[in-house]
Every structure is written in structure tokens, then in C-alpha cells.
């Protein structure tokens, strides 16, 4: 009798293990038979009382094995069928699958060149200073020694805010010089990148908005030679170790003496003749010793301190670097244009 029932339960265990489940209907009948509330195994637990005492424990163990085997098989097939179902309906989510590559963006050519310039000056101790684009005419013009009747102040050249003769869109980053000199004590050693605005007709060569980087160094005993070496270092880092520069006398209201710096670009091909107007030299920036009037306007004693300043445009350098022939492309955000700069830092 005991041996019989042991054999029966063993047989059920084998059947459970070998049972084929291929669809939801088969899974459901398996569930009813072996897992559900009225399953076959439950009834067998009632048989324990007929088992000889010394084998009761063994029988109980066997029944538990059967119960566990049935539950495990049911769970395994249930999730397998669910997966199959999701695959067929297209809703299956395989969390182990490698993900779709995240499309890489690209830096804007203006940012690429701007970042290079910033890094070069940061290496010799200049810190970045950023200021407002909507300026007061005092910081943009008056403090910078630009007289009231200077043509740059004209509505034709400068964007004033509606109804205002004081608030304007800054025409150069030189306004940052005045902002800093009125709020900080020397030594001051900054570069100020940013956007500037001028009321110019938009063409392939000029735009009403563009970017500049301003440099300012104020301390005791700062000389023209310091400026020249700083700018030579910049030119060689930016355009190659052999780069030659020249300083041409020039005029800016806020520097005295003033100069424009050219780098030697060369005349290797026809493009070089066009870009440099046949001279081989390219104008890169304006610079000079900070005019004592500017120092006085900003509350710095010109007897104690001196300094140099420079300002350069970014767009033209970006156009040279990447052979861009129309400045407007830099402001149109056409992704076909921007995608060409993927991977350039
Ligand atoms: N602000 C000048 C410009 O926009 C450039 C400049 C800056 C010149 C600092 C000298 C010193 O052209």
C-alpha cells in the first residue's frame, strides 16, 4: 500500500516535469491540475495518514518536491509565454539588448574658436569675465573715452532700446573693461568673451551681431612690451609656433598708443591673396595701452597703475579656420551646416 502510493506520487512528479506546455490553453490546464486551489497534489496530502509512521516524513518531503516542481514549471512557462506574446505583438522589451546610440551633437564653430582662445589666455593667468549685453551708454561709450558727438554713438550705428537714449545693445566687449575697473581693484587680468551688436547691413561679410573677446590687464608697471609678448604668445598658440606678428599704429578712443595686430598668413595660393588682399598679412585684433582718461573715469589712479587691452572678433577667425565663406551661416542654425563640426572641440 505504502509502496504503491510512493510510486504514484513519483509518477506524478515525472509527468509534471515532462509535461509540454506550448500555449496559454495548455498552461491554464496545467495550472488547474497542479497549481490551482483544487489541484491534484493537495488531495495527496490527505494520504499521509495512511502511510507508515517511519515513512511519513519522507512522504511529506516528496509531496513538497512535487508541489514545488509544479509551481516552478508554471511560473517559468508563464513568463516565457508572456515574452513570446510580447515579441509577437511587438511590445517585448529586452532590457539586456544594447541601446540605440545616442546621437552626438556638435559644437558651433564660434564656440570652438572661442574656447580655444579662452584656453590659451587661461594658461597665462587670465580669468574669464562675463557681462551684460544690454548696456548703459556710460559703460559702452562715456567711460571708454568716446565723446558724446562720436559717430559710433549715432542711431545709425548703435541699437538703442526702444524709447531710450541711454540703454543700448553693447557695440563691443570693451564695456566689460569699465564694468570691471569700477568694481574691482587692480591687479585685473581678464578676458571677456561675448556677443556684440552693430547696426550694419547683413551681407556675406558682415552681420548685425557677432562675437568678440576682450582682454584687459591692469597692474603696476604694465608696459607695451608686456602687451606685445602676450599677443605674440597668443598668435603662436593659435596659428602655429612659427607665426609672425606685426603691430600697426592705429586709433581707438580708449587706448593710447593704439595698434592693430596682423599675423602673417602667407601667400601660398590664390585664396591667400584674396583673404589678405595680396599682402600676406591678416588683421586679427585691436589693442593698446589703456588711456589714462579711462582709468580716471573708472576710479583708478593712472600715476600708480597702467595696463593694456585688446579686442578681437571671433567670426572672422572661425571663418578662416573652417573655410566658411558666408558669415550668415554662423547664425542660421542650419543643421546640415552644423553637423559638419561633429567631433571638433
Ligand atoms: N573695442 C575695439 C573694437 O571693437 C577693439 C579694442 C579693444 C581695441 C580693446 C583696443 C583695445 O574694435
Tab-separated table of N, CA, C and O in Angstrom, residues 192-309:
chain	number	residue	atom	x	y	z
A	192	UNK	N	37.150	88.694	-21.662
A	192	UNK	CA	35.688	88.772	-21.639
A	192	UNK	C	35.126	88.395	-23.007
A	192	UNK	O	35.157	89.196	-23.939
A	193	UNK	N	34.645	87.163	-23.136
A	193	UNK	CA	34.027	86.764	-24.402
A	193	UNK	C	32.553	87.151	-24.408
A	193	UNK	O	31.928	87.216	-23.346
A	194	UNK	N	32.012	87.408	-25.578
A	194	UNK	CA	30.574	87.678	-25.600
A	194	UNK	C	30.079	88.217	-26.923
A	194	UNK	O	30.857	88.490	-27.844
A	195	UNK	N	28.750	88.381	-26.970
A	195	UNK	CA	28.116	88.818	-28.203
A	195	UNK	C	27.993	90.339	-28.210
A	195	UNK	O	27.754	90.948	-27.167
A	196	UNK	N	28.184	90.919	-29.381
A	196	UNK	CA	28.054	92.368	-29.530
A	196	UNK	C	27.175	92.678	-30.749
A	196	UNK	O	26.946	91.803	-31.582
A	197	UNK	N	26.687	93.912	-30.830
A	197	UNK	CA	25.696	94.265	-31.857
A	197	UNK	C	26.043	95.592	-32.521
A	197	UNK	O	26.410	96.556	-31.842
A	198	UNK	N	25.930	95.613	-33.825
A	198	UNK	CA	26.083	96.883	-34.543
A	198	UNK	C	25.062	96.952	-35.669
A	198	UNK	O	24.781	95.943	-36.304
A	199	UNK	N	24.563	98.148	-35.869
A	199	UNK	CA	23.510	98.315	-36.869
A	199	UNK	C	24.106	98.324	-38.280
A	199	UNK	O	24.199	99.360	-38.921
A	200	UNK	N	24.499	97.129	-38.730
A	200	UNK	CA	25.113	97.037	-40.057
A	200	UNK	C	24.237	96.224	-40.987
A	200	UNK	O	23.494	95.347	-40.552
A	201	UNK	N	24.358	96.528	-42.282
A	201	UNK	CA	23.617	95.757	-43.268
A	201	UNK	C	24.188	94.343	-43.302
A	201	UNK	O	25.409	94.167	-43.347
A	202	UNK	N	23.272	93.367	-43.261
A	202	UNK	CA	23.739	91.977	-43.251
A	202	UNK	C	24.145	91.559	-44.658
A	202	UNK	O	23.406	91.762	-45.623
A	203	UNK	N	25.356	91.015	-44.765
A	203	UNK	CA	25.830	90.504	-46.054
A	203	UNK	C	26.659	89.259	-45.773
A	203	UNK	O	26.718	88.797	-44.639
A	204	UNK	N	27.319	88.769	-46.806
A	204	UNK	CA	28.136	87.567	-46.591
A	204	UNK	C	29.356	87.873	-45.722
A	204	UNK	O	29.970	86.985	-45.165
A	205	UNK	N	29.690	89.165	-45.618
A	205	UNK	CA	30.895	89.534	-44.866
A	205	UNK	C	30.635	90.232	-43.545
A	205	UNK	O	31.513	90.313	-42.702
A	206	UNK	N	29.425	90.782	-43.356
A	206	UNK	CA	29.173	91.441	-42.071
A	206	UNK	C	27.761	91.144	-41.576
A	206	UNK	O	26.855	90.853	-42.352
A	207	UNK	N	27.619	91.203	-40.251
A	207	UNK	CA	26.348	90.860	-39.620
A	207	UNK	C	26.066	91.887	-38.519
A	207	UNK	O	26.987	92.566	-38.066
A	208	UNK	N	24.814	91.965	-38.098
A	208	UNK	CA	24.487	92.937	-37.057
A	208	UNK	C	24.765	92.381	-35.665
A	208	UNK	O	24.663	93.083	-34.672
A	209	UNK	N	25.105	91.102	-35.589
A	209	UNK	CA	25.525	90.538	-34.305
A	209	UNK	C	26.755	89.680	-34.558
A	209	UNK	O	26.856	89.002	-35.578
A	210	UNK	N	27.677	89.734	-33.648
A	210	UNK	CA	28.871	88.887	-33.759
A	210	UNK	C	29.515	88.761	-32.385
A	210	UNK	O	28.960	89.246	-31.392
A	211	UNK	N	30.628	88.070	-32.310
A	211	UNK	CA	31.262	87.814	-31.007
A	211	UNK	C	32.658	88.414	-30.941
A	211	UNK	O	33.378	88.429	-31.933
A	212	UNK	N	32.996	88.871	-29.754
A	212	UNK	CA	34.349	89.380	-29.523
A	212	UNK	C	34.923	88.746	-28.261
A	212	UNK	O	34.179	88.251	-27.410
A	213	UNK	N	36.237	88.805	-28.147
A	213	UNK	CA	36.886	88.503	-26.871
A	213	UNK	C	37.702	89.729	-26.510
A	213	UNK	O	38.512	90.206	-27.310
A	214	UNK	N	37.453	90.252	-25.321
A	214	UNK	CA	38.188	91.410	-24.834
A	214	UNK	C	39.250	90.920	-23.865
A	214	UNK	O	39.025	89.948	-23.138
A	215	UNK	N	40.383	91.573	-23.851
A	215	UNK	CA	41.399	91.262	-22.849
A	215	UNK	C	41.759	92.529	-22.098
A	215	UNK	O	41.779	93.617	-22.685
A	216	UNK	N	42.014	92.425	-20.808
A	216	UNK	CA	42.399	93.597	-20.023
A	216	UNK	C	43.373	93.172	-18.934
A	216	UNK	O	43.129	92.204	-18.212
A	217	UNK	N	44.491	93.915	-18.867
A	217	UNK	CA	45.469	93.633	-17.818
A	217	UNK	C	45.876	94.950	-17.173
A	217	UNK	O	46.447	95.820	-17.843
A	218	UNK	N	45.540	95.133	-15.900
A	218	UNK	CA	45.889	96.359	-15.182
A	218	UNK	C	46.709	95.987	-13.955
A	218	UNK	O	46.294	95.138	-13.165
A	219	UNK	N	47.870	96.604	-13.829
A	219	UNK	CA	48.709	96.362	-12.652
A	219	UNK	C	49.745	97.490	-12.601
A	219	UNK	O	49.730	98.393	-13.449
A	220	UNK	N	50.639	97.395	-11.624
A	220	UNK	CA	51.728	98.375	-11.600
A	220	UNK	C	52.746	98.006	-12.675
A	220	UNK	O	53.033	96.821	-12.872
A	221	UNK	N	53.265	99.028	-13.357
A	221	UNK	CA	54.348	98.826	-14.341
A	221	UNK	C	54.012	97.904	-15.504
A	221	UNK	O	54.880	97.163	-15.971
A	222	UNK	N	52.787	97.892	-15.970
A	222	UNK	CA	52.490	97.095	-17.165
A	222	UNK	C	52.911	97.925	-18.379
A	222	UNK	O	52.579	99.104	-18.488
A	223	UNK	N	53.672	97.314	-19.282
A	223	UNK	CA	54.225	98.081	-20.402
A	223	UNK	C	53.722	97.569	-21.748
A	223	UNK	O	53.114	96.502	-21.850
A	224	UNK	N	54.021	98.366	-22.760
A	224	UNK	CA	53.681	97.988	-24.141
A	224	UNK	C	54.372	96.674	-24.508
A	224	UNK	O	53.826	95.838	-25.227
A	225	UNK	N	55.609	96.477	-23.989
A	225	UNK	CA	56.354	95.238	-24.272
A	225	UNK	C	55.611	94.025	-23.708
A	225	UNK	O	55.586	92.959	-24.332
A	226	UNK	N	54.989	94.199	-22.522
A	226	UNK	CA	54.207	93.091	-21.943
A	226	UNK	C	53.067	92.709	-22.882
A	226	UNK	O	52.780	91.534	-23.104
A	227	UNK	N	52.418	93.763	-23.423
A	227	UNK	CA	51.307	93.506	-24.339
A	227	UNK	C	51.781	92.754	-25.577
A	227	UNK	O	51.174	91.771	-25.989
A	228	UNK	N	52.901	93.215	-26.117
A	228	UNK	CA	53.404	92.607	-27.346
A	228	UNK	C	53.749	91.124	-27.128
A	228	UNK	O	53.405	90.276	-27.958
A	229	UNK	N	54.400	90.820	-26.021
A	229	UNK	CA	54.755	89.425	-25.743
A	229	UNK	C	53.520	88.569	-25.511
A	229	UNK	O	53.446	87.426	-25.966
A	230	UNK	N	52.520	89.129	-24.823
A	230	UNK	CA	51.279	88.387	-24.558
A	230	UNK	C	50.587	88.052	-25.885
A	230	UNK	O	50.141	86.922	-26.100
A	231	UNK	N	50.545	89.051	-26.774
A	231	UNK	CA	49.848	88.837	-28.042
A	231	UNK	C	50.641	87.923	-28.981
A	231	UNK	O	50.054	87.151	-29.743
A	232	UNK	N	51.965	87.992	-28.894
A	232	UNK	CA	52.800	87.085	-29.700
A	232	UNK	C	52.576	85.643	-29.244
A	232	UNK	O	52.407	84.732	-30.061
A	233	UNK	N	52.563	85.468	-27.919
A	233	UNK	CA	52.286	84.134	-27.353
A	233	UNK	C	50.931	83.633	-27.859
A	233	UNK	O	50.805	82.498	-28.333
A	234	UNK	N	49.930	84.514	-27.805
A	234	UNK	CA	48.594	84.109	-28.277
A	234	UNK	C	48.630	83.683	-29.747
A	234	UNK	O	48.123	82.622	-30.121
A	235	UNK	N	49.252	84.530	-30.579
A	235	UNK	CA	49.268	84.259	-32.024
A	235	UNK	C	49.945	82.920	-32.315
A	235	UNK	O	49.499	82.155	-33.176
A	236	UNK	N	51.013	82.617	-31.587
A	236	UNK	CA	51.749	81.368	-31.855
A	236	UNK	C	50.995	80.141	-31.347
A	236	UNK	O	51.081	79.067	-31.946
A	237	UNK	N	50.264	80.307	-30.249
A	237	UNK	CA	49.448	79.184	-29.760
A	237	UNK	C	48.285	78.928	-30.715
A	237	UNK	O	47.902	77.801	-30.957
A	238	UNK	N	47.759	80.021	-31.264
A	238	UNK	CA	46.547	79.917	-32.083
A	238	UNK	C	46.871	79.523	-33.525
A	238	UNK	O	46.169	78.731	-34.131
A	239	UNK	N	47.936	80.107	-34.073
A	239	UNK	CA	48.197	79.927	-35.509
A	239	UNK	C	49.479	79.168	-35.820
A	239	UNK	O	49.884	79.072	-36.972
A	240	UNK	N	50.148	78.632	-34.802
A	240	UNK	CA	51.353	77.831	-35.053
A	240	UNK	C	52.600	78.492	-34.500
A	240	UNK	O	52.703	79.735	-34.476
A	241	UNK	N	53.548	77.666	-34.084
A	241	UNK	CA	54.731	78.131	-33.346
A	241	UNK	C	55.619	79.094	-34.139
A	241	UNK	O	56.371	79.880	-33.569
A	242	UNK	N	55.513	79.050	-35.479
A	242	UNK	CA	56.384	79.896	-36.302
A	242	UNK	C	55.731	81.231	-36.658
A	242	UNK	O	56.325	82.053	-37.360
A	243	UNK	N	54.485	81.417	-36.222
A	243	UNK	CA	53.706	82.593	-36.650
A	243	UNK	C	54.412	83.915	-36.334
A	243	UNK	O	54.940	84.118	-35.244
A	244	UNK	N	54.426	84.799	-37.335
A	244	UNK	CA	54.982	86.148	-37.140
A	244	UNK	C	53.834	87.132	-36.965
A	244	UNK	O	52.767	86.962	-37.561
A	245	UNK	N	54.059	88.152	-36.147
A	245	UNK	CA	53.039	89.191	-35.996
A	245	UNK	C	53.635	90.555	-36.344
A	245	UNK	O	54.859	90.731	-36.353
A	246	UNK	N	52.760	91.509	-36.640
A	246	UNK	CA	53.225	92.896	-36.734
A	246	UNK	C	52.172	93.801	-36.099
A	246	UNK	O	50.967	93.497	-36.143
A	247	UNK	N	52.636	94.878	-35.495
A	247	UNK	CA	51.721	95.834	-34.880
A	247	UNK	C	51.748	97.099	-35.713
A	247	UNK	O	52.815	97.676	-35.944
A	248	UNK	N	50.571	97.492	-36.197
A	248	UNK	CA	50.461	98.726	-36.989
A	248	UNK	C	49.835	99.798	-36.123
A	248	UNK	O	48.834	99.522	-35.447
A	249	UNK	N	50.365	101.031	-36.145
A	249	UNK	CA	49.749	102.107	-35.363
A	249	UNK	C	48.301	102.302	-35.795
A	249	UNK	O	47.975	102.193	-36.981
A	250	UNK	N	47.438	102.576	-34.829
A	250	UNK	CA	46.021	102.744	-35.129
A	250	UNK	C	45.413	103.711	-34.125
A	250	UNK	O	46.144	104.349	-33.356
A	251	UNK	N	44.100	103.819	-34.138
A	251	UNK	CA	43.452	104.705	-33.159
A	251	UNK	C	42.206	104.069	-32.565
A	251	UNK	O	41.357	103.543	-33.285
A	252	UNK	N	42.101	104.077	-31.242
A	252	UNK	CA	40.860	103.783	-30.521
A	252	UNK	C	40.742	104.834	-29.433
A	252	UNK	O	41.759	105.232	-28.853
A	253	UNK	N	39.536	105.307	-29.136
A	253	UNK	CA	39.406	106.370	-28.123
A	253	UNK	C	39.900	105.928	-26.750
A	253	UNK	O	40.308	106.762	-25.945
A	254	UNK	N	39.852	104.625	-26.485
A	254	UNK	CA	40.121	104.146	-25.122
A	254	UNK	C	41.528	103.605	-24.917
A	254	UNK	O	41.851	103.118	-23.836
A	255	UNK	N	42.368	103.652	-25.951
A	255	UNK	CA	43.764	103.231	-25.773
A	255	UNK	C	44.703	104.277	-26.365
A	255	UNK	O	44.362	104.955	-27.331
A	256	UNK	N	45.894	104.398	-25.744
A	256	UNK	CA	46.895	105.355	-26.241
A	256	UNK	C	48.276	104.923	-25.772
A	256	UNK	O	48.511	104.909	-24.570
A	257	UNK	N	49.191	104.532	-26.606
A	257	UNK	CA	49.010	104.377	-28.054
A	257	UNK	C	48.168	103.146	-28.399
A	257	UNK	O	48.023	102.251	-27.583
A	258	UNK	N	47.645	103.171	-29.629
A	258	UNK	CA	46.806	102.061	-30.102
A	258	UNK	C	47.466	101.363	-31.275
A	258	UNK	O	48.286	101.975	-31.982
A	259	UNK	N	47.107	100.126	-31.471
A	259	UNK	CA	47.675	99.384	-32.602
A	259	UNK	C	46.687	98.337	-33.088
A	259	UNK	O	45.733	97.987	-32.382
A	260	UNK	N	46.933	97.873	-34.306
A	260	UNK	CA	46.218	96.704	-34.801
A	260	UNK	C	47.246	95.628	-35.038
A	260	UNK	O	48.355	95.915	-35.510
A	261	UNK	N	46.888	94.395	-34.675
A	261	UNK	CA	47.849	93.317	-34.842
A	261	UNK	C	47.482	92.447	-36.035
A	261	UNK	O	46.337	92.011	-36.177
A	262	UNK	N	48.489	92.194	-36.879
A	262	UNK	CA	48.315	91.292	-38.020
A	262	UNK	C	49.141	90.032	-37.756
A	262	UNK	O	50.188	90.097	-37.103
A	263	UNK	N	48.676	88.907	-38.265
A	263	UNK	CA	49.543	87.716	-38.274
A	263	UNK	C	49.895	87.425	-39.726
A	263	UNK	O	49.107	87.704	-40.638
A	264	UNK	N	51.109	86.860	-39.925
A	264	UNK	CA	51.498	86.553	-41.294
A	264	UNK	C	50.844	85.244	-41.715
A	264	UNK	O	51.086	84.190	-41.125
A	265	UNK	N	50.005	85.341	-42.709
A	265	UNK	CA	49.196	84.206	-43.171
A	265	UNK	C	49.891	83.487	-44.327
A	265	UNK	O	49.767	82.292	-44.530
A	266	UNK	N	50.647	84.281	-45.102
A	266	UNK	CA	51.359	83.704	-46.243
A	266	UNK	C	50.613	83.923	-47.546
A	266	UNK	O	49.451	84.353	-47.553
A	267	UNK	N	51.320	83.654	-48.625
A	267	UNK	CA	50.720	83.834	-49.953
A	267	UNK	C	50.964	82.569	-50.766
A	267	UNK	O	51.551	82.606	-51.849
A	268	UNK	N	50.524	81.460	-50.227
A	268	UNK	CA	50.821	80.175	-50.879
A	268	UNK	C	49.900	79.898	-52.063
A	268	UNK	O	50.287	79.281	-53.035
A	269	UNK	N	48.668	80.342	-51.967
A	269	UNK	CA	47.760	80.081	-53.089
A	269	UNK	C	46.851	81.290	-53.350
A	269	UNK	O	46.936	82.303	-52.662
A	270	UNK	N	45.993	81.100	-54.334
A	270	UNK	CA	45.135	82.206	-54.768
A	270	UNK	C	44.228	82.718	-53.645
A	270	UNK	O	44.028	83.920	-53.485
A	271	UNK	N	43.703	81.736	-52.834
A	271	UNK	CA	42.858	82.111	-51.696
A	271	UNK	C	43.587	83.059	-50.755
A	271	UNK	O	43.007	84.030	-50.259
A	272	UNK	N	44.884	82.768	-50.510
A	272	UNK	CA	45.668	83.597	-49.591
A	272	UNK	C	45.747	85.040	-50.110
A	272	UNK	O	45.682	85.988	-49.330
A	273	UNK	N	45.860	85.210	-51.416
A	273	UNK	CA	45.912	86.564	-51.998
A	273	UNK	C	44.595	87.287	-51.744
A	273	UNK	O	44.571	88.456	-51.390
A	274	UNK	N	43.497	86.532	-51.923
A	274	UNK	CA	42.175	87.132	-51.741
A	274	UNK	C	41.957	87.503	-50.270
A	274	UNK	O	41.576	88.627	-49.952
A	275	UNK	N	42.241	86.546	-49.373
A	275	UNK	CA	41.993	86.764	-47.937
A	275	UNK	C	42.844	87.909	-47.379
A	275	UNK	O	42.388	88.698	-46.554
A	276	UNK	N	44.089	88.004	-47.849
A	276	UNK	CA	44.997	89.007	-47.269
A	276	UNK	C	45.139	90.234	-48.161
A	276	UNK	O	46.018	91.061	-47.953
A	277	UNK	N	44.276	90.337	-49.155
A	277	UNK	CA	44.321	91.434	-50.134
A	277	UNK	C	45.725	91.570	-50.724
A	277	UNK	O	46.251	92.688	-50.915
A	278	UNK	N	46.356	90.452	-50.949
A	278	UNK	CA	47.657	90.439	-51.623
A	278	UNK	C	48.841	90.768	-50.739
A	278	UNK	O	49.979	90.779	-51.214
A	279	UNK	N	48.608	91.037	-49.442
A	279	UNK	CA	49.736	91.437	-48.591
A	279	UNK	C	50.358	90.267	-47.841
A	279	UNK	O	51.492	90.353	-47.366
A	280	UNK	N	49.605	89.181	-47.672
A	280	UNK	CA	50.079	88.055	-46.857
A	280	UNK	C	49.767	88.238	-45.377
A	280	UNK	O	49.908	87.307	-44.596
A	281	UNK	N	49.357	89.459	-44.985
A	281	UNK	CA	49.081	89.737	-43.568
A	281	UNK	C	47.577	89.776	-43.300
A	281	UNK	O	46.815	90.278	-44.112
A	282	UNK	N	47.183	89.267	-42.147
A	282	UNK	CA	45.780	89.254	-41.743
A	282	UNK	C	45.594	90.031	-40.459
A	282	UNK	O	46.285	89.775	-39.475
A	283	UNK	N	44.623	90.945	-40.463
A	283	UNK	CA	44.365	91.694	-39.238
A	283	UNK	C	43.532	90.837	-38.282
A	283	UNK	O	42.491	90.290	-38.660
A	284	UNK	N	44.022	90.704	-37.046
A	284	UNK	CA	43.348	89.831	-36.090
A	284	UNK	C	42.685	90.607	-34.951
A	284	UNK	O	41.606	90.257	-34.497
A	285	UNK	N	43.359	91.667	-34.486
A	285	UNK	CA	42.794	92.354	-33.305
A	285	UNK	C	43.242	93.806	-33.193
A	285	UNK	O	44.201	94.238	-33.837
A	286	UNK	N	42.518	94.523	-32.327
A	286	UNK	CA	42.885	95.888	-31.960
A	286	UNK	C	43.398	95.872	-30.533
A	286	UNK	O	42.943	95.079	-29.717
A	287	UNK	N	44.352	96.765	-30.239
A	287	UNK	CA	44.927	96.727	-28.891
A	287	UNK	C	45.566	98.080	-28.550
A	287	UNK	O	45.622	98.983	-29.380
A	288	UNK	N	46.055	98.182	-27.339
A	288	UNK	CA	46.752	99.402	-26.950
A	288	UNK	C	46.870	99.522	-25.449
A	288	UNK	O	46.325	98.705	-24.700
A	289	UNK	N	47.597	100.567	-25.007
A	289	UNK	CA	47.715	100.839	-23.573
A	289	UNK	C	46.450	101.578	-23.140
A	289	UNK	O	46.020	102.528	-23.816
A	290	UNK	N	45.863	101.143	-22.042
A	290	UNK	CA	44.610	101.754	-21.577
A	290	UNK	C	44.834	103.259	-21.375
A	290	UNK	O	45.766	103.684	-20.688
A	291	UNK	N	43.987	104.069	-22.022
A	291	UNK	CA	44.119	105.522	-21.954
A	291	UNK	C	43.945	105.996	-20.503
A	291	UNK	O	43.012	105.566	-19.831
A	292	UNK	N	44.834	106.879	-20.010
A	292	UNK	CA	44.703	107.363	-18.625
A	292	UNK	C	43.309	107.911	-18.323
A	292	UNK	O	42.815	107.770	-17.206
A	293	UNK	N	42.664	108.528	-19.328
A	293	UNK	CA	41.302	109.028	-19.115
A	293	UNK	C	40.337	107.918	-18.722
A	293	UNK	O	39.421	108.121	-17.932
A	294	UNK	N	40.514	106.740	-19.316
A	294	UNK	CA	39.639	105.606	-19.000
A	294	UNK	C	39.869	105.179	-17.557
A	294	UNK	O	38.916	104.928	-16.804
A	295	UNK	N	41.161	105.121	-17.161
A	295	UNK	CA	41.473	104.746	-15.773
A	295	UNK	C	40.824	105.740	-14.803
A	295	UNK	O	40.175	105.341	-13.833
A	296	UNK	N	40.965	107.024	-15.115
A	296	UNK	CA	40.384	108.057	-14.242
A	296	UNK	C	38.859	107.908	-14.184
A	296	UNK	O	38.262	107.910	-13.111
A	297	UNK	N	38.230	107.731	-15.364
A	297	UNK	CA	36.764	107.547	-15.391
A	297	UNK	C	36.309	106.407	-14.490
A	297	UNK	O	35.213	106.436	-13.943
A	298	UNK	N	37.155	105.395	-14.370
A	298	UNK	CA	36.757	104.200	-13.608
A	298	UNK	C	37.328	104.211	-12.191
A	298	UNK	O	37.239	103.204	-11.473
A	299	UNK	N	37.938	105.330	-11.801
A	299	UNK	CA	38.404	105.447	-10.425
A	299	UNK	C	39.741	104.782	-10.141
A	299	UNK	O	40.017	104.415	-9.001
A	300	UNK	N	40.557	104.618	-11.163
A	300	UNK	CA	41.887	104.023	-10.946
A	300	UNK	C	42.947	105.093	-11.210
A	300	UNK	O	42.871	105.823	-12.208
A	301	UNK	N	43.914	105.202	-10.324
A	301	UNK	CA	44.931	106.247	-10.423
A	301	UNK	C	45.968	105.906	-11.496
A	301	UNK	O	46.730	104.950	-11.353
A	302	UNK	N	46.004	106.706	-12.597
A	302	UNK	CA	46.943	106.383	-13.685
A	302	UNK	C	48.415	106.610	-13.310
A	302	UNK	O	49.307	106.152	-14.025
A	303	UNK	N	48.634	107.325	-12.178
A	303	UNK	CA	50.026	107.509	-11.724
A	303	UNK	C	50.543	106.215	-11.106
A	303	UNK	O	51.733	105.930	-11.112
A	304	UNK	N	49.616	105.427	-10.578
A	304	UNK	CA	50.016	104.200	-9.881
A	304	UNK	C	49.913	102.967	-10.781
A	304	UNK	O	50.741	102.055	-10.720
A	305	UNK	N	48.892	102.984	-11.619
A	305	UNK	CA	48.640	101.780	-12.429
A	305	UNK	C	48.664	102.093	-13.916
A	305	UNK	O	48.345	103.190	-14.355
A	306	UNK	N	49.029	101.065	-14.684
A	306	UNK	CA	48.886	101.151	-16.139
A	306	UNK	C	48.395	99.789	-16.611
A	306	UNK	O	48.337	98.832	-15.845
A	307	UNK	N	48.062	99.707	-17.886
A	307	UNK	CA	47.558	98.417	-18.364
A	307	UNK	C	47.400	98.404	-19.867
A	307	UNK	O	47.521	99.432	-20.528
A	308	UNK	N	47.168	97.209	-20.370
A	308	UNK	CA	46.873	97.109	-21.799
A	308	UNK	C	45.532	96.411	-21.997
A	308	UNK	O	45.033	95.719	-21.088
A	309	UNK	N	44.957	96.629	-23.177
A	309	UNK	CA	43.679	96.000	-23.519
A	309	UNK	C	43.730	95.568	-24.975
A	309	UNK	O	44.489	96.128	-25.771
